[in-house]
mmCIF file of N, CA and C in Angstrom:
data_model
loop_
_atom_site.group_PDB
_atom_site.id
_atom_site.type_symbol
_atom_site.label_atom_id
_atom_site.label_comp_id
_atom_site.label_asym_id
_atom_site.label_seq_id
_atom_site.Cartn_x
_atom_site.Cartn_y
_atom_site.Cartn_z
ATOM 1 N N UNK A 1 0.846 -1.179 0.000
ATOM 2 C CA UNK A 1 0.000 0.000 0.000
ATOM 3 C C UNK A 1 0.883 1.231 0.000
ATOM 4 N N UNK A 2 0.394 2.285 -0.634
ATOM 5 C CA UNK A 2 1.095 3.558 -0.576
ATOM 6 C C UNK A 2 1.113 4.043 0.873
ATOM 7 N N UNK A 3 2.081 4.838 1.204
ATOM 8 C CA UNK A 3 2.139 5.436 2.535
ATOM 9 C C UNK A 3 0.955 6.386 2.713
ATOM 10 N N UNK A 4 0.362 6.454 3.901
ATOM 11 C CA UNK A 4 -0.737 7.402 4.124
ATOM 12 C C UNK A 4 -0.355 8.845 3.791
ATOM 13 N N UNK A 5 0.914 9.179 3.915
ATOM 14 C CA UNK A 5 1.368 10.537 3.615
ATOM 15 C C UNK A 5 1.264 10.872 2.129
ATOM 16 N N UNK A 6 1.153 9.879 1.284
ATOM 17 C CA UNK A 6 1.116 10.102 -0.160
ATOM 18 C C UNK A 6 -0.275 10.453 -0.690
ATOM 19 N N UNK A 7 -1.301 10.366 0.156
ATOM 20 C CA UNK A 7 -2.662 10.687 -0.271
ATOM 21 C C UNK A 7 -2.984 12.145 0.038
ATOM 22 N N UNK A 8 -3.785 12.770 -0.837
ATOM 23 C CA UNK A 8 -4.240 14.142 -0.590
ATOM 24 C C UNK A 8 -5.259 14.183 0.539
ATOM 25 N N UNK A 9 -6.061 13.135 0.645
ATOM 26 C CA UNK A 9 -7.035 13.051 1.735
ATOM 27 C C UNK A 9 -7.328 11.588 2.050
ATOM 28 N N UNK A 10 -7.708 11.361 3.303
ATOM 29 C CA UNK A 10 -8.095 10.030 3.768
ATOM 30 C C UNK A 10 -9.521 10.170 4.278
ATOM 31 N N UNK A 11 -10.459 9.520 3.601
ATOM 32 C CA UNK A 11 -11.879 9.673 3.900
ATOM 33 C C UNK A 11 -12.449 8.383 4.472
ATOM 34 N N UNK A 12 -13.161 8.512 5.577
ATOM 35 C CA UNK A 12 -13.731 7.371 6.286
ATOM 36 C C UNK A 12 -15.226 7.300 5.996
ATOM 37 N N UNK A 13 -15.694 6.139 5.564
ATOM 38 C CA UNK A 13 -17.124 5.896 5.394
ATOM 39 C C UNK A 13 -17.650 5.456 6.752
ATOM 40 N N UNK A 14 -18.596 6.210 7.308
ATOM 41 C CA UNK A 14 -18.977 5.992 8.705
ATOM 42 C C UNK A 14 -19.936 4.822 8.927
ATOM 43 N N UNK A 15 -20.686 4.425 7.915
ATOM 44 C CA UNK A 15 -21.643 3.327 8.065
ATOM 45 C C UNK A 15 -20.949 1.973 7.907
ATOM 46 N N UNK A 16 -21.469 0.926 8.559
ATOM 47 C CA UNK A 16 -20.900 -0.418 8.365
ATOM 48 C C UNK A 16 -21.076 -0.891 6.920
ATOM 49 N N UNK A 17 -20.105 -1.655 6.445
ATOM 50 C CA UNK A 17 -20.096 -2.147 5.066
ATOM 51 C C UNK A 17 -19.946 -3.667 5.085
ATOM 52 N N UNK A 18 -20.643 -4.326 4.193
ATOM 53 C CA UNK A 18 -20.493 -5.768 4.002
ATOM 54 C C UNK A 18 -19.090 -6.005 3.435
ATOM 55 N N UNK A 19 -18.248 -6.682 4.176
ATOM 56 C CA UNK A 19 -16.854 -6.866 3.774
ATOM 57 C C UNK A 19 -16.682 -7.853 2.622
ATOM 58 N N UNK A 20 -17.788 -8.418 2.136
ATOM 59 C CA UNK A 20 -17.701 -9.214 0.911
ATOM 60 C C UNK A 20 -17.576 -8.311 -0.312
ATOM 61 N N UNK A 21 -17.875 -7.023 -0.129
ATOM 62 C CA UNK A 21 -17.730 -6.070 -1.234
ATOM 63 C C UNK A 21 -16.265 -5.965 -1.620
ATOM 64 N N UNK A 22 -16.048 -5.844 -2.905
ATOM 65 C CA UNK A 22 -14.686 -5.694 -3.409
ATOM 66 C C UNK A 22 -14.616 -4.418 -4.241
ATOM 67 N N UNK A 23 -13.855 -4.431 -5.296
ATOM 68 C CA UNK A 23 -13.602 -3.233 -6.092
ATOM 69 C C UNK A 23 -14.883 -2.542 -6.548
ATOM 70 N N UNK A 24 -15.772 -3.278 -7.189
ATOM 71 C CA UNK A 24 -16.989 -2.674 -7.746
ATOM 72 C C UNK A 24 -17.918 -2.151 -6.658
ATOM 73 N N UNK A 25 -18.151 -2.959 -5.627
ATOM 74 C CA UNK A 25 -19.061 -2.556 -4.559
ATOM 75 C C UNK A 25 -18.560 -1.363 -3.767
ATOM 76 N N UNK A 26 -17.279 -1.365 -3.433
ATOM 77 C CA UNK A 26 -16.716 -0.236 -2.690
ATOM 78 C C UNK A 26 -16.651 1.012 -3.568
ATOM 79 N N UNK A 27 -16.335 0.829 -4.844
ATOM 80 C CA UNK A 27 -16.298 1.963 -5.778
ATOM 81 C C UNK A 27 -17.665 2.622 -5.888
ATOM 82 N N UNK A 28 -18.698 1.800 -5.905
ATOM 83 C CA UNK A 28 -20.055 2.335 -5.980
ATOM 84 C C UNK A 28 -20.384 3.160 -4.735
ATOM 85 N N UNK A 29 -19.970 2.707 -3.557
ATOM 86 C CA UNK A 29 -20.190 3.473 -2.328
ATOM 87 C C UNK A 29 -19.476 4.824 -2.384
ATOM 88 N N UNK A 30 -18.263 4.825 -2.889
ATOM 89 C CA UNK A 30 -17.500 6.077 -2.989
ATOM 90 C C UNK A 30 -18.256 7.079 -3.855
ATOM 91 N N UNK A 31 -18.745 6.619 -4.994
ATOM 92 C CA UNK A 31 -19.406 7.526 -5.928
ATOM 93 C C UNK A 31 -20.805 7.930 -5.482
ATOM 94 N N UNK A 32 -21.612 6.981 -5.030
ATOM 95 C CA UNK A 32 -23.009 7.292 -4.722
ATOM 96 C C UNK A 32 -23.203 7.796 -3.297
ATOM 97 N N UNK A 33 -22.737 7.062 -2.316
ATOM 98 C CA UNK A 33 -22.975 7.437 -0.920
ATOM 99 C C UNK A 33 -22.067 8.576 -0.457
ATOM 100 N N UNK A 34 -20.810 8.552 -0.893
ATOM 101 C CA UNK A 34 -19.864 9.577 -0.453
ATOM 102 C C UNK A 34 -19.805 10.761 -1.416
ATOM 103 N N UNK A 35 -20.223 10.545 -2.649
ATOM 104 C CA UNK A 35 -20.204 11.614 -3.636
ATOM 105 C C UNK A 35 -18.808 12.088 -4.002
ATOM 106 N N UNK A 36 -17.853 11.184 -4.008
ATOM 107 C CA UNK A 36 -16.450 11.530 -4.273
ATOM 108 C C UNK A 36 -15.980 10.926 -5.589
ATOM 109 N N UNK A 37 -14.902 11.467 -6.106
ATOM 110 C CA UNK A 37 -14.290 10.944 -7.321
ATOM 111 C C UNK A 37 -13.378 9.778 -6.970
ATOM 112 N N UNK A 38 -13.534 8.698 -7.686
ATOM 113 C CA UNK A 38 -12.693 7.517 -7.462
ATOM 114 C C UNK A 38 -11.247 7.749 -7.866
ATOM 115 N N UNK A 39 -11.032 8.684 -8.770
ATOM 116 C CA UNK A 39 -9.710 8.844 -9.362
ATOM 117 C C UNK A 39 -8.900 9.968 -8.722
ATOM 118 N N UNK A 40 -9.434 10.556 -7.669
ATOM 119 C CA UNK A 40 -8.669 11.544 -6.907
ATOM 120 C C UNK A 40 -7.577 10.798 -6.145
ATOM 121 N N UNK A 41 -6.622 11.514 -5.680
ATOM 122 C CA UNK A 41 -5.540 10.894 -4.900
ATOM 123 C C UNK A 41 -6.006 10.740 -3.448
ATOM 124 N N UNK A 42 -7.061 9.932 -3.256
ATOM 125 C CA UNK A 42 -7.687 9.763 -1.946
ATOM 126 C C UNK A 42 -7.673 8.304 -1.526
ATOM 127 N N UNK A 43 -7.611 8.099 -0.225
ATOM 128 C CA UNK A 43 -7.738 6.771 0.370
ATOM 129 C C UNK A 43 -9.121 6.706 1.001
ATOM 130 N N UNK A 44 -9.933 5.730 0.603
ATOM 131 C CA UNK A 44 -11.284 5.560 1.119
ATOM 132 C C UNK A 44 -11.279 4.373 2.081
ATOM 133 N N UNK A 45 -11.744 4.603 3.305
ATOM 134 C CA UNK A 45 -11.618 3.624 4.384
ATOM 135 C C UNK A 45 -13.010 3.134 4.798
ATOM 136 N N UNK A 46 -13.174 1.809 4.898
ATOM 137 C CA UNK A 46 -14.452 1.179 5.227
ATOM 138 C C UNK A 46 -14.248 0.163 6.347
ATOM 139 N N UNK A 47 -15.335 -0.093 7.105
ATOM 140 C CA UNK A 47 -15.280 -1.113 8.151
ATOM 141 C C UNK A 47 -16.604 -1.874 8.192
ATOM 142 N N UNK A 48 -16.571 -3.044 8.813
ATOM 143 C CA UNK A 48 -17.780 -3.859 8.943
ATOM 144 C C UNK A 48 -18.562 -3.467 10.201
ATOM 145 N N UNK A 49 -19.694 -4.130 10.417
ATOM 146 C CA UNK A 49 -20.560 -3.814 11.556
ATOM 147 C C UNK A 49 -19.859 -4.072 12.894
ATOM 148 N N UNK A 50 -19.082 -5.141 12.973
ATOM 149 C CA UNK A 50 -18.386 -5.475 14.221
ATOM 150 C C UNK A 50 -17.149 -4.619 14.467
ATOM 151 N N UNK A 51 -16.747 -3.842 13.469
ATOM 152 C CA UNK A 51 -15.579 -2.952 13.552
ATOM 153 C C UNK A 51 -14.282 -3.708 13.834
ATOM 154 N N UNK A 52 -14.225 -4.948 13.353
ATOM 155 C CA UNK A 52 -12.976 -5.701 13.495
ATOM 156 C C UNK A 52 -12.290 -5.928 12.142
ATOM 157 N N UNK A 53 -12.907 -5.409 11.081
ATOM 158 C CA UNK A 53 -12.317 -5.518 9.745
ATOM 159 C C UNK A 53 -12.324 -4.145 9.081
ATOM 160 N N UNK A 54 -11.278 -3.898 8.288
ATOM 161 C CA UNK A 54 -11.151 -2.637 7.575
ATOM 162 C C UNK A 54 -10.690 -2.934 6.151
ATOM 163 N N UNK A 55 -11.248 -2.194 5.200
ATOM 164 C CA UNK A 55 -10.763 -2.231 3.818
ATOM 165 C C UNK A 55 -10.528 -0.802 3.368
ATOM 166 N N UNK A 56 -9.451 -0.621 2.625
ATOM 167 C CA UNK A 56 -9.112 0.685 2.074
ATOM 168 C C UNK A 56 -9.023 0.552 0.561
ATOM 169 N N UNK A 57 -9.650 1.481 -0.131
ATOM 170 C CA UNK A 57 -9.675 1.482 -1.592
ATOM 171 C C UNK A 57 -9.002 2.741 -2.105
ATOM 172 N N UNK A 58 -8.185 2.600 -3.138
ATOM 173 C CA UNK A 58 -7.590 3.773 -3.781
ATOM 174 C C UNK A 58 -7.215 3.452 -5.217
ATOM 175 N N UNK A 59 -7.077 4.507 -6.007
ATOM 176 C CA UNK A 59 -6.661 4.395 -7.405
ATOM 177 C C UNK A 59 -5.153 4.480 -7.458
ATOM 178 N N UNK A 60 -4.520 3.563 -8.170
ATOM 179 C CA UNK A 60 -3.064 3.545 -8.265
ATOM 180 C C UNK A 60 -2.651 3.440 -9.723
ATOM 181 N N UNK A 61 -2.400 4.545 -10.337
ATOM 182 C CA UNK A 61 -1.890 4.670 -11.714
ATOM 183 C C UNK A 61 -2.778 4.025 -12.774
ATOM 184 N N UNK A 62 -2.913 2.718 -12.771
ATOM 185 C CA UNK A 62 -3.619 2.024 -13.849
ATOM 186 C C UNK A 62 -4.759 1.142 -13.359
ATOM 187 N N UNK A 63 -5.074 1.206 -12.075
ATOM 188 C CA UNK A 63 -6.139 0.366 -11.554
ATOM 189 C C UNK A 63 -6.377 0.614 -10.079
ATOM 190 N N UNK A 64 -7.403 -0.037 -9.553
ATOM 191 C CA UNK A 64 -7.744 0.112 -8.145
ATOM 192 C C UNK A 64 -6.940 -0.856 -7.289
ATOM 193 N N UNK A 65 -6.688 -0.443 -6.069
ATOM 194 C CA UNK A 65 -6.013 -1.298 -5.093
ATOM 195 C C UNK A 65 -6.870 -1.349 -3.835
ATOM 196 N N UNK A 66 -6.893 -2.505 -3.204
ATOM 197 C CA UNK A 66 -7.588 -2.683 -1.922
ATOM 198 C C UNK A 66 -6.589 -3.221 -0.923
ATOM 199 N N UNK A 67 -6.608 -2.625 0.245
ATOM 200 C CA UNK A 67 -5.789 -3.083 1.360
ATOM 201 C C UNK A 67 -6.753 -3.498 2.461
ATOM 202 N N UNK A 68 -6.570 -4.682 3.024
ATOM 203 C CA UNK A 68 -7.464 -5.179 4.061
ATOM 204 C C UNK A 68 -6.738 -5.464 5.358
ATOM 205 N N UNK A 69 -7.464 -5.323 6.464
ATOM 206 C CA UNK A 69 -6.891 -5.561 7.788
ATOM 207 C C UNK A 69 -7.981 -6.134 8.677
ATOM 208 N N UNK A 70 -7.708 -7.288 9.302
ATOM 209 C CA UNK A 70 -8.669 -7.917 10.202
ATOM 210 C C UNK A 70 -8.037 -8.066 11.572
ATOM 211 N N UNK A 71 -8.732 -7.581 12.591
ATOM 212 C CA UNK A 71 -8.270 -7.732 13.967
ATOM 213 C C UNK A 71 -8.745 -9.071 14.504
ATOM 214 N N UNK A 72 -7.863 -9.812 15.122
ATOM 215 C CA UNK A 72 -8.240 -11.089 15.725
ATOM 216 C C UNK A 72 -8.901 -10.877 17.078
ATOM 217 N N UNK A 73 -8.544 -9.809 17.748
ATOM 218 C CA UNK A 73 -9.167 -9.390 19.004
ATOM 219 C C UNK A 73 -9.377 -7.892 18.899
ATOM 220 N N UNK A 74 -10.216 -7.357 19.745
ATOM 221 C CA UNK A 74 -10.467 -5.914 19.798
ATOM 222 C C UNK A 74 -11.261 -5.430 18.594
ATOM 223 N N UNK A 75 -11.476 -4.112 18.571
ATOM 224 C CA UNK A 75 -12.244 -3.472 17.509
ATOM 225 C C UNK A 75 -11.632 -2.114 17.194
ATOM 226 N N UNK A 76 -11.907 -1.643 15.993
ATOM 227 C CA UNK A 76 -11.506 -0.288 15.632
ATOM 228 C C UNK A 76 -12.455 0.696 16.303
ATOM 229 N N UNK A 77 -11.939 1.819 16.722
ATOM 230 C CA UNK A 77 -12.754 2.905 17.268
ATOM 231 C C UNK A 77 -13.138 3.792 16.086
ATOM 232 N N UNK A 78 -14.338 3.553 15.536
ATOM 233 C CA UNK A 78 -14.727 4.215 14.295
ATOM 234 C C UNK A 78 -15.193 5.632 14.540
ATOM 235 N N UNK A 79 -15.000 6.471 13.548
ATOM 236 C CA UNK A 79 -15.345 7.887 13.648
ATOM 237 C C UNK A 79 -16.788 8.141 13.259
ATOM 238 N N UNK A 80 -17.352 9.155 13.876
ATOM 239 C CA UNK A 80 -18.675 9.615 13.492
ATOM 240 C C UNK A 80 -18.488 10.771 12.503
ATOM 241 N N UNK A 81 -19.394 10.913 11.549
ATOM 242 C CA UNK A 81 -19.237 11.991 10.567
ATOM 243 C C UNK A 81 -19.472 13.366 11.183
ATOM 244 N N UNK A 82 -18.907 14.391 10.565
ATOM 245 C CA UNK A 82 -19.141 15.760 11.012
ATOM 246 C C UNK A 82 -20.491 16.238 10.469
ATOM 247 N N UNK A 83 -20.782 17.516 10.619
ATOM 248 C CA UNK A 83 -22.071 18.063 10.186
ATOM 249 C C UNK A 83 -22.313 17.910 8.685
ATOM 250 N N UNK A 84 -21.255 17.846 7.908
ATOM 251 C CA UNK A 84 -21.376 17.676 6.456
ATOM 252 C C UNK A 84 -21.508 16.213 6.050
ATOM 253 N N UNK A 85 -21.451 15.295 7.013
ATOM 254 C CA UNK A 85 -21.522 13.871 6.711
ATOM 255 C C UNK A 85 -20.188 13.256 6.363
ATOM 256 N N UNK A 86 -19.125 14.025 6.503
ATOM 257 C CA UNK A 86 -17.784 13.538 6.172
ATOM 258 C C UNK A 86 -17.004 13.189 7.433
ATOM 259 N N UNK A 87 -16.086 12.297 7.283
ATOM 260 C CA UNK A 87 -15.114 11.995 8.340
ATOM 261 C C UNK A 87 -13.779 11.823 7.632
ATOM 262 N N UNK A 88 -12.851 12.702 7.914
ATOM 263 C CA UNK A 88 -11.544 12.607 7.269
ATOM 264 C C UNK A 88 -10.469 12.496 8.332
ATOM 265 N N UNK A 89 -9.352 11.933 7.936
ATOM 266 C CA UNK A 89 -8.237 11.703 8.848
ATOM 267 C C UNK A 89 -6.957 12.267 8.257
ATOM 268 N N UNK A 90 -6.073 12.664 9.133
ATOM 269 C CA UNK A 90 -4.712 12.975 8.710
ATOM 270 C C UNK A 90 -3.962 11.644 8.616
ATOM 271 N N UNK A 91 -2.812 11.621 7.966
ATOM 272 C CA UNK A 91 -2.035 10.373 7.935
ATOM 273 C C UNK A 91 -1.698 9.846 9.332
ATOM 274 N N UNK A 92 -1.360 10.735 10.261
ATOM 275 C CA UNK A 92 -1.056 10.295 11.627
ATOM 276 C C UNK A 92 -2.284 9.713 12.310
ATOM 277 N N UNK A 93 -3.448 10.323 12.119
ATOM 278 C CA UNK A 93 -4.676 9.797 12.707
ATOM 279 C C UNK A 93 -5.017 8.425 12.125
ATOM 280 N N UNK A 94 -4.779 8.240 10.833
ATOM 281 C CA UNK A 94 -5.024 6.939 10.203
ATOM 282 C C UNK A 94 -4.144 5.869 10.843
ATOM 283 N N UNK A 95 -2.877 6.190 11.053
ATOM 284 C CA UNK A 95 -1.970 5.233 11.710
ATOM 285 C C UNK A 95 -2.451 4.918 13.130
ATOM 286 N N UNK A 96 -2.911 5.937 13.852
ATOM 287 C CA UNK A 96 -3.405 5.719 15.214
ATOM 288 C C UNK A 96 -4.669 4.866 15.208
ATOM 289 N N UNK A 97 -5.549 5.074 14.228
ATOM 290 C CA UNK A 97 -6.758 4.260 14.107
ATOM 291 C C UNK A 97 -6.390 2.794 13.923
ATOM 292 N N UNK A 98 -5.440 2.527 13.045
ATOM 293 C CA UNK A 98 -4.981 1.153 12.813
ATOM 294 C C UNK A 98 -4.359 0.560 14.077
ATOM 295 N N UNK A 99 -3.677 1.392 14.849
ATOM 296 C CA UNK A 99 -3.035 0.929 16.079
ATOM 297 C C UNK A 99 -4.002 0.785 17.248
ATOM 298 N N UNK A 100 -5.278 1.144 17.053
ATOM 299 C CA UNK A 100 -6.280 0.929 18.087
ATOM 300 C C UNK A 100 -6.611 2.132 18.944
ATOM 301 N N UNK A 101 -6.135 3.298 18.591
ATOM 302 C CA UNK A 101 -6.425 4.498 19.384
ATOM 303 C C UNK A 101 -7.864 4.958 19.150
ATOM 304 N N UNK A 102 -8.477 5.452 20.219
ATOM 305 C CA UNK A 102 -9.800 6.057 20.129
ATOM 306 C C UNK A 102 -9.592 7.541 19.859
ATOM 307 N N UNK A 103 -9.738 7.951 18.624
ATOM 308 C CA UNK A 103 -9.442 9.324 18.233
ATOM 309 C C UNK A 103 -10.417 10.328 18.826
ATOM 310 N N UNK A 104 -11.637 9.898 19.146
ATOM 311 C CA UNK A 104 -12.613 10.827 19.714
ATOM 312 C C UNK A 104 -12.337 11.112 21.182
ATOM 313 N N UNK A 105 -11.646 10.219 21.865
ATOM 314 C CA UNK A 105 -11.360 10.408 23.288
ATOM 315 C C UNK A 105 -10.064 11.172 23.530
ATOM 316 N N UNK A 106 -9.286 11.350 22.489
ATOM 317 C CA UNK A 106 -8.009 12.035 22.649
ATOM 318 C C UNK A 106 -8.256 13.531 22.786
ATOM 319 N N UNK A 107 -7.657 14.119 23.791
ATOM 320 C CA UNK A 107 -7.825 15.545 24.033
ATOM 321 C C UNK A 107 -6.464 16.218 24.024
ATOM 322 N N UNK A 108 -6.358 17.349 23.342
ATOM 323 C CA UNK A 108 -5.079 18.062 23.346
ATOM 324 C C UNK A 108 -4.867 18.777 24.674
ATOM 325 N N UNK A 109 -3.648 19.214 24.904
ATOM 326 C CA UNK A 109 -3.350 20.005 26.089
ATOM 327 C C UNK A 109 -4.134 21.309 26.047
ATOM 328 N N UNK A 110 -4.513 21.789 27.213
ATOM 329 C CA UNK A 110 -5.168 23.092 27.285
ATOM 330 C C UNK A 110 -4.140 24.178 27.025
ATOM 331 N N UNK A 111 -4.514 25.234 26.322
ATOM 332 C CA UNK A 111 -3.551 26.308 26.064
ATOM 333 C C UNK A 111 -3.213 27.063 27.347
ATOM 334 N N UNK A 112 -1.985 27.497 27.426
ATOM 335 C CA UNK A 112 -1.522 28.274 28.577
ATOM 336 C C UNK A 112 -1.367 29.731 28.179
ATOM 337 N N UNK A 113 -1.685 30.604 29.108
ATOM 338 C CA UNK A 113 -1.454 32.029 28.895
ATOM 339 C C UNK A 113 -0.478 32.486 29.963
ATOM 340 N N UNK A 114 0.781 32.489 29.604
ATOM 341 C CA UNK A 114 1.834 32.857 30.545
ATOM 342 C C UNK A 114 2.172 34.334 30.417
ATOM 343 N N UNK A 115 2.472 34.947 31.559
ATOM 344 C CA UNK A 115 2.907 36.346 31.573
ATOM 345 C C UNK A 115 4.422 36.436 31.450
ATOM 346 N N UNK A 116 5.107 35.419 32.000
ATOM 347 C CA UNK A 116 6.568 35.368 31.906
ATOM 348 C C UNK A 116 7.008 33.917 32.057
ATOM 349 N N UNK A 117 8.241 33.633 31.695
ATOM 350 C CA UNK A 117 8.703 32.249 31.698
ATOM 351 C C UNK A 117 9.451 31.842 32.956
ATOM 352 N N UNK A 118 9.876 32.779 33.787
ATOM 353 C CA UNK A 118 10.582 32.426 35.032
ATOM 354 C C UNK A 118 9.965 33.109 36.208
#
C-alpha cells in the first residue's frame, strides 16, 4: 500500500459495510454514498458492523487497489461523521486508528497564557 502521507485526503465511510464487497461494490459506495471521485488521490476507508475488519480502496496509476486488515481481538474505534456527513483523517490519525487508538477520546493540552517564563 502507498504510505498514508502520499494521499491528498483520507476519507472514512462511517456506516458499516459488508466486507464481501470488493472493487466494484466499494467503488459504488464512494461515488453514490460519499459523492467523491474515485480517481482523486484519496484513500477511502471502510469497516464492517463489528468494527474488526477494515478495507481501504484507492486508485493507483492504472487500476484500483484494496488493502485489508482484520483484527483477531479488539475493535476499531470508528469515527462519526461531522455536520457535512464527512469523516476525514490525517495520515497520523489513520496510523493511530490502525493501532487501536480512540481518536474521539483524545484531548489536546489546554492552552496556557503565561505572563513570563521564570
